[in-house]
CSV table of C-alpha atoms in Angstrom, one decimal:
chain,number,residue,atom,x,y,z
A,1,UNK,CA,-9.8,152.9,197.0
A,2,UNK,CA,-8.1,149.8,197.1
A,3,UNK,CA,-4.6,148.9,195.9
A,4,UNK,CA,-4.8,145.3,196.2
A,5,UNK,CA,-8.1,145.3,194.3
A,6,UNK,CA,-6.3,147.5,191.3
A,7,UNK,CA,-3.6,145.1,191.6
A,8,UNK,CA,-6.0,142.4,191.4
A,9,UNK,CA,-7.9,143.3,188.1
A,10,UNK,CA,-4.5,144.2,186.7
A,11,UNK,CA,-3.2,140.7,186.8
A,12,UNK,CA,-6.3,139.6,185.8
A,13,UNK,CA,-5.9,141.7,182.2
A,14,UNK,CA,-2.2,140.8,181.6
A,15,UNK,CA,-3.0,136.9,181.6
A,16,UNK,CA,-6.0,137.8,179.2
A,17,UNK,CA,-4.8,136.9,175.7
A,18,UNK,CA,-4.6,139.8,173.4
A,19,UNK,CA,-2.7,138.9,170.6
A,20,UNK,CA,-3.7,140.3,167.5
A,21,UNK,CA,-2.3,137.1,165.7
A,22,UNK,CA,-5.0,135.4,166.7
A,23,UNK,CA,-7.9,135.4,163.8
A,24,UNK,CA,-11.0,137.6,164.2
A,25,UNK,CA,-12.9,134.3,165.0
A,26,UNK,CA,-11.0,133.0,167.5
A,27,UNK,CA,-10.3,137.1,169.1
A,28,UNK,CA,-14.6,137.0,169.1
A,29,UNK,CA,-15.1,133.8,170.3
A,30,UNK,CA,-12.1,134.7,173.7
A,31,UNK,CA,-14.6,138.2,174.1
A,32,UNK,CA,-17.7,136.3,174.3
A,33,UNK,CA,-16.1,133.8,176.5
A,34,UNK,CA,-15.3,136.4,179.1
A,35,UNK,CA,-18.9,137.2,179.4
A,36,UNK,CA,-20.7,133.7,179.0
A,37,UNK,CA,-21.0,133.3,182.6
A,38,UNK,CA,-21.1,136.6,184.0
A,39,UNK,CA,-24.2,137.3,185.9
A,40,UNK,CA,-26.6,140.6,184.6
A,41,UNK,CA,-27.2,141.0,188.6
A,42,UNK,CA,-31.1,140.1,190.3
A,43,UNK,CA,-33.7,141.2,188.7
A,44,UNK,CA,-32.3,141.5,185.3
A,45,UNK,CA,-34.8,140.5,182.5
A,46,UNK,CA,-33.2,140.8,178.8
A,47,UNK,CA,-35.0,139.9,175.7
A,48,UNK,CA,-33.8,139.3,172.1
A,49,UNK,CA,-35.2,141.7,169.5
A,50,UNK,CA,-34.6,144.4,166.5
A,51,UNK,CA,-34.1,147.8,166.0
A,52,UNK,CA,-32.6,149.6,163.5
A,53,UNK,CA,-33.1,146.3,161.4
A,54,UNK,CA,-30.1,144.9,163.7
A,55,UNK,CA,-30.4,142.1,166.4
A,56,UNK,CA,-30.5,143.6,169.7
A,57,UNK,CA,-31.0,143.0,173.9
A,58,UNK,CA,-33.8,144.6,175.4
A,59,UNK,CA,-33.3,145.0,179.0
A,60,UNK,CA,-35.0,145.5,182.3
A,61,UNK,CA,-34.3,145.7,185.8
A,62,UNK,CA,-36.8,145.1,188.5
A,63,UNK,CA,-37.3,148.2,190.7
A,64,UNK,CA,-38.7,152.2,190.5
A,65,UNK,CA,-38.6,152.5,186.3
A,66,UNK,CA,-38.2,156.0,184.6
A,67,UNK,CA,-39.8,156.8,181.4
A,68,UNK,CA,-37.3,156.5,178.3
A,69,UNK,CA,-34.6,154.3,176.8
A,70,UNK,CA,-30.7,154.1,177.4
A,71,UNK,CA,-29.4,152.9,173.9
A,72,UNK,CA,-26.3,151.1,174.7
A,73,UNK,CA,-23.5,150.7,172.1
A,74,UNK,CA,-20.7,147.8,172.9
A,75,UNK,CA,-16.9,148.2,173.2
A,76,UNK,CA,-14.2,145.7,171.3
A,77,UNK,CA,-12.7,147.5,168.5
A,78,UNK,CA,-15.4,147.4,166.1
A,79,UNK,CA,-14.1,144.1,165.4
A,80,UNK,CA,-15.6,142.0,168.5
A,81,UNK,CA,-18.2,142.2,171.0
A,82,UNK,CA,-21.8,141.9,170.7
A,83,UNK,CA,-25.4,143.2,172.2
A,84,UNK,CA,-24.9,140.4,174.8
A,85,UNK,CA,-21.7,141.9,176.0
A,86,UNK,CA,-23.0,145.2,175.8
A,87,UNK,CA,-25.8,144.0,178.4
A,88,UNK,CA,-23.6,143.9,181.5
A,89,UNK,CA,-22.6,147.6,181.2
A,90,UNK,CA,-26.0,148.7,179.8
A,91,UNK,CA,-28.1,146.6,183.1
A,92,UNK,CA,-25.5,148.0,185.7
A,93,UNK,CA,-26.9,151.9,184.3
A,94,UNK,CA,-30.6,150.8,184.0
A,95,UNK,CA,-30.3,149.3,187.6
A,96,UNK,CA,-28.9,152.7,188.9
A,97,UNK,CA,-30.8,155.0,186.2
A,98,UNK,CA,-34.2,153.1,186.4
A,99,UNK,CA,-34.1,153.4,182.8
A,100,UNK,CA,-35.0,150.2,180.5
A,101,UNK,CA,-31.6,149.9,178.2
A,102,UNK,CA,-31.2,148.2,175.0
A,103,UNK,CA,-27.9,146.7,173.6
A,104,UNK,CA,-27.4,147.6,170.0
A,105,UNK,CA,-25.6,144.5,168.0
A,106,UNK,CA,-24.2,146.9,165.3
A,107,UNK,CA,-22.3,145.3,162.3
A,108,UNK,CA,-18.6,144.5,163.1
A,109,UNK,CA,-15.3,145.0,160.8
A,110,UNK,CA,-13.7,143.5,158.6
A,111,UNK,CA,-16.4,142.2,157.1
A,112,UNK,CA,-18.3,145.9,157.8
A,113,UNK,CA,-16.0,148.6,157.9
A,114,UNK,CA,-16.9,152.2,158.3
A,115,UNK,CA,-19.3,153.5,158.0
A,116,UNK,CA,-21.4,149.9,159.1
A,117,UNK,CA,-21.8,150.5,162.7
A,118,UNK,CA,-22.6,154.5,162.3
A,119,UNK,CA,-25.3,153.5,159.8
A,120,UNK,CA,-26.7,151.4,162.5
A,121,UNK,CA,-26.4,153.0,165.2
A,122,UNK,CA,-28.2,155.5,163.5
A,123,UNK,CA,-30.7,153.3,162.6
A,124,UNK,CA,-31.3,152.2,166.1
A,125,UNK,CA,-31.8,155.9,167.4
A,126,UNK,CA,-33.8,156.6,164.6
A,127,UNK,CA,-36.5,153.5,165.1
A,128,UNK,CA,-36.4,154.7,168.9
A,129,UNK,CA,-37.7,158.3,167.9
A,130,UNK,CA,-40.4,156.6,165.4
A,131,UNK,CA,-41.2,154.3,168.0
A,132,UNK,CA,-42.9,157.3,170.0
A,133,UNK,CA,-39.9,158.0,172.2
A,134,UNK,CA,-38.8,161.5,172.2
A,135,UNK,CA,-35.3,162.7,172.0
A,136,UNK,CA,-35.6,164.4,175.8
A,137,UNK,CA,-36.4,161.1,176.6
A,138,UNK,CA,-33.0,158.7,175.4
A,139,UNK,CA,-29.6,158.7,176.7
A,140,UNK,CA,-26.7,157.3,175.2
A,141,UNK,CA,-24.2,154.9,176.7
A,142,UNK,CA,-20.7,153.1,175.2
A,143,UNK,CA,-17.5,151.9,176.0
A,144,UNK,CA,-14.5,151.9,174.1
A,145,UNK,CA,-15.1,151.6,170.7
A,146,UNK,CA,-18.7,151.4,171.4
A,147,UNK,CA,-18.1,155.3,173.4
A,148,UNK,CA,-16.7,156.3,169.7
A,149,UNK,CA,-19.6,155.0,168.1
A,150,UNK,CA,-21.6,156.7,170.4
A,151,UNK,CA,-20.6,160.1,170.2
A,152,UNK,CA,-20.1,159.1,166.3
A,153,UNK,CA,-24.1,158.3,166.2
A,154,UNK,CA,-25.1,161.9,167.3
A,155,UNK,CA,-22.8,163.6,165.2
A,156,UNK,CA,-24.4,161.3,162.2
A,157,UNK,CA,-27.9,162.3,163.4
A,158,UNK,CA,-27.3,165.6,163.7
A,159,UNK,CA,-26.0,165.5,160.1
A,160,UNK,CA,-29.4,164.1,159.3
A,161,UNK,CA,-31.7,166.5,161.0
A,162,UNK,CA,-32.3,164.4,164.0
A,163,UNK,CA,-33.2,166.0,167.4
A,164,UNK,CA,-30.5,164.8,169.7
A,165,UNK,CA,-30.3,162.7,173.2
A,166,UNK,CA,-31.0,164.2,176.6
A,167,UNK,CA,-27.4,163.2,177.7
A,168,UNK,CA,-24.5,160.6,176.9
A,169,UNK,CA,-21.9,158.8,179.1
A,170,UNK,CA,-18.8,157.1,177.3
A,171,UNK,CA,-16.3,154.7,179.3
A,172,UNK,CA,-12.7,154.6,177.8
A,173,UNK,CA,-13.6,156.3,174.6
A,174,UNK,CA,-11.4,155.2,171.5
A,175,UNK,CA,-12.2,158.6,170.0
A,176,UNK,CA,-9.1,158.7,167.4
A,177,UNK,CA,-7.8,156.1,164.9
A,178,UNK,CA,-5.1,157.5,163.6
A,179,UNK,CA,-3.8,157.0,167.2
A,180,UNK,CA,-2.2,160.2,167.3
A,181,UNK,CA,-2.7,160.3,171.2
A,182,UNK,CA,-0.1,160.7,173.0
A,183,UNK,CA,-1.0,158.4,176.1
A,184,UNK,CA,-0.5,155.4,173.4
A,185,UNK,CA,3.3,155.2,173.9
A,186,UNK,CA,3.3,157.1,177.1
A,187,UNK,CA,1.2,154.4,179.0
A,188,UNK,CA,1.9,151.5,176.7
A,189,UNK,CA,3.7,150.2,180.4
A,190,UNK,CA,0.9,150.7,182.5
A,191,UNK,CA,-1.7,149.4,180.4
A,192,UNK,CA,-2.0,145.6,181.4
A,193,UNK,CA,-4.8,145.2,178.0
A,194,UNK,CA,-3.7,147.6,174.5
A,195,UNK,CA,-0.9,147.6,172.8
A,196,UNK,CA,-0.3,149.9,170.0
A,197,UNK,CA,-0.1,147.2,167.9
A,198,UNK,CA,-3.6,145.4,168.5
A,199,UNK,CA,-5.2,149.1,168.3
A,200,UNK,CA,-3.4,149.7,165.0
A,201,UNK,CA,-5.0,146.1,163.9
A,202,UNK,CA,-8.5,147.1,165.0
A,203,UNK,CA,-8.3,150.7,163.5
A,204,UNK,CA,-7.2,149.0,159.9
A,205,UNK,CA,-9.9,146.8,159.7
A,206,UNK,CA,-12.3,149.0,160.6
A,207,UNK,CA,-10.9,151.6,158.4
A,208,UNK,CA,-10.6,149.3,155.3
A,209,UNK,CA,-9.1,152.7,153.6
A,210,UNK,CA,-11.0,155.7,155.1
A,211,UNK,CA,-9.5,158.2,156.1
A,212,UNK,CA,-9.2,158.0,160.5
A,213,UNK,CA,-9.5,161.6,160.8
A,214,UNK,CA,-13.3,161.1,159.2
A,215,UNK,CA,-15.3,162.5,162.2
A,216,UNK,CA,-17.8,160.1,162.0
A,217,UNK,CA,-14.5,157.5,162.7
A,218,UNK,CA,-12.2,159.7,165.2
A,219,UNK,CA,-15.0,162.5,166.8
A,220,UNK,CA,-12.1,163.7,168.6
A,221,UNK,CA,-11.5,165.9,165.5
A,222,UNK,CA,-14.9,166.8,165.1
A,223,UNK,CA,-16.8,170.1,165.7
A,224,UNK,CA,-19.1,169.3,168.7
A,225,UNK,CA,-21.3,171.5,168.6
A,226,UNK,CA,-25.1,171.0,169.5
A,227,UNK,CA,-24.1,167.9,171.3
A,228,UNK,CA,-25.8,167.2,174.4
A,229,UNK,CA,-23.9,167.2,178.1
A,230,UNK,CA,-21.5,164.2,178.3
A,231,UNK,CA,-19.6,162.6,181.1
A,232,UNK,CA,-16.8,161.0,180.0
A,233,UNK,CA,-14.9,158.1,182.1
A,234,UNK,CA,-11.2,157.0,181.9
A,235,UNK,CA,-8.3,155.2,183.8
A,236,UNK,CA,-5.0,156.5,183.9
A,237,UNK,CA,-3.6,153.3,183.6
A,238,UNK,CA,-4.8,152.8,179.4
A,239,UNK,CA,-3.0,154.0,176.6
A,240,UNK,CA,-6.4,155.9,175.5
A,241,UNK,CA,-6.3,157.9,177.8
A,242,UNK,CA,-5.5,161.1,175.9
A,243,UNK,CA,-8.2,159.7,173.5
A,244,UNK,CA,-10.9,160.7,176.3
A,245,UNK,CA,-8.9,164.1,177.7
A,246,UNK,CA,-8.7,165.5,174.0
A,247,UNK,CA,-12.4,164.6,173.6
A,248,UNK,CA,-13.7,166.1,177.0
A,249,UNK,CA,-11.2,169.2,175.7
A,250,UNK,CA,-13.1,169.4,172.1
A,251,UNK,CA,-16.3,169.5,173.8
A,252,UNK,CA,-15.6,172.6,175.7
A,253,UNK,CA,-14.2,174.0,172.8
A,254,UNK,CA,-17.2,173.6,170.7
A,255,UNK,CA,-19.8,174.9,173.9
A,256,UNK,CA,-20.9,171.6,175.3
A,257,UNK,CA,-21.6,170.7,178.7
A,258,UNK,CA,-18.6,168.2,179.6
A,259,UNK,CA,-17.8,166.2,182.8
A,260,UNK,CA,-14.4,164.1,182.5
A,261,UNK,CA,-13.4,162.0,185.3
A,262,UNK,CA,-10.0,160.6,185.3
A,263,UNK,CA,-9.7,157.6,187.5
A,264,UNK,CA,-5.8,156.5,188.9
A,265,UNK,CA,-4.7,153.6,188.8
A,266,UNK,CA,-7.6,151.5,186.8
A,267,UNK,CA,-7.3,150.0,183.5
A,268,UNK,CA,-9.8,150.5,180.3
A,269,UNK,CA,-13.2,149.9,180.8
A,270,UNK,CA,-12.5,149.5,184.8
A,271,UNK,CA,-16.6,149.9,185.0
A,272,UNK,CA,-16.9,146.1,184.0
A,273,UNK,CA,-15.1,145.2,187.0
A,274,UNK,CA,-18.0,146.5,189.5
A,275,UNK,CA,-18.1,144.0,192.8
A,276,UNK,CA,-14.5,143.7,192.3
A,277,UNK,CA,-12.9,147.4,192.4
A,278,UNK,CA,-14.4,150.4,194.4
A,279,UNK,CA,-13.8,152.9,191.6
A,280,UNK,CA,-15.9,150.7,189.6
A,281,UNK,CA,-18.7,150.7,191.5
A,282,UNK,CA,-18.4,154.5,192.1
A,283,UNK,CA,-18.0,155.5,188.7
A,284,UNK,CA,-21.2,153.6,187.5
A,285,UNK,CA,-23.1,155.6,190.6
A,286,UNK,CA,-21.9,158.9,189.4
A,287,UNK,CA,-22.8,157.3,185.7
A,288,UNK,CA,-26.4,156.6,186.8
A,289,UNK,CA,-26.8,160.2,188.4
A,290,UNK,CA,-25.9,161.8,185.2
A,291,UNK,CA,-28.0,160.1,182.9
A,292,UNK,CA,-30.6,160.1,185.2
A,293,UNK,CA,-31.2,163.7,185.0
A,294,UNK,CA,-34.2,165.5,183.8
């Protein structure tokens, strides 16, 4: 591990504006921009389609391929991101997995609260399964929000009958918004992106009334049971961080097979910062492994 690269990608997230001042428009328009010229890696192919009636990226890394699907839900809040900023996370685990991914681009808040982006994600899953897919044969991926939506989606198809996933990995899970974790004030000095104002802005819009201890909006107060193994990833350096300790501890209460990996010293999401931090790197590997597994 490296300090100066910690210390690197730390300073690089507290000049990031983050102010949740700024309109929805221009707080979308600073995500995308962060992406725009970010590289998928060689041998990335992505191409544009639906599924679940919702845009998303198919893509494909050249190499050995695996049999099945990795569908990949995005991280920003529920408010920003897209399928496109989903792809980075979602190429760096087909490249390692072998496994084609597809980047949902679920509907975002406020102008589609809860439950918008369960209904799709649903949606998604559900067109994979009629598509000929079987359920043995589909991981689930997410980050942040998009981790919540994640384990969200298999608690919603479970509700509905649906066989489940072979396995899902979440990064930085934002698991509970009624922010009752905790880590929130805790590690409000060590986290150089949240603040528990901006996640109190994200969690009202996408509330738009609902109640945040809804399961299918904060999972970490949901009864897990019948999920399939997870591995769930976290710094110790976010203010979620209890988000994704109560979550791994929920899942062992409720009999599923849970792997939760605390990271020092790296900020939310650290995975995006592969080819700048060690950990990052690592933590995709071990990722890739686990979802890889038959």
């Amino acid at each position: 591990m490296s300090q100066k690269q910690r210390e690197a990608v730390g300073n690089l997230l507290r000049g990031a504006p983050s102010s949740p001042d700024r309109s929805v428009a221009e707080q979308r328009a600073g995500y995308e921009g962060i992406f725009v010229d970010r590289s998928l890696g060689e041998g990335v192919v992505i191409r544009g389609r639906t599924l679940g009636g919702r845009p998303a990226v198919d893509i494909e890394v050249a190499g050995p391929r695996r049999e099945g699907k990795i569908l990949y839900l995005h991280g920003g809040g529920y408010v920003v991101g897209s399928g496109r900023t989903g792809s980075h996370l979602a190429a760096a685990l087909a490249r390692r997995t072998g496994i084609p991914a597809v980047s949902l681009d679920y509907r975002l808040a406020p102008e589609n609260p809860f439950p918008a982006g369960v209904e799709d994600g649903v949606a998604a899953y559900r067109e994979l399964l009629d598509s000929g897919l079987r359920a043995s044969d589909i991981v689930m991926a997410g980050d942040s929000a998009g981790g919540g939506l994640a384990i969200a989606t298999m608690l919603a198809a479970r509700r509905a009958g649906l066989p489940l996933p072979a396995r899902a990995a979440v990064f930085s899970p934002f698991v509970d918004l009624s922010l009752a974790g905790a880590s929130i004030e805790a590690r409000a000095e060590l986290d150089p992106l949240f603040t528990h104002e901006l996640l109190l802005a994200y969690a009202q819009h996408y509330l738009a009334g609902h109640d945040p201890r809804d399961e299918l909006i904060s999972p970490v107060f949901a009864d897990l049971s019948g999920l399939p193994p997870l591995l769930i990833q976290v710094g110790s350096h976010e203010v979620l961080l209890d988000d994704a300790v109560r979550l791994a501890t929920r899942a062992a209460e409720s009999e599923v097979d849970v792997t939760l990996e605390v990271v020092a010293g790296v900020p939310h999401v650290f995975q995006l910062y592969a080819g700048r931090l060690d950990e990052a790197d690592e933590a995709l590997d071990r990722a890739g492994r686990f979802l890889a597994r038959t």
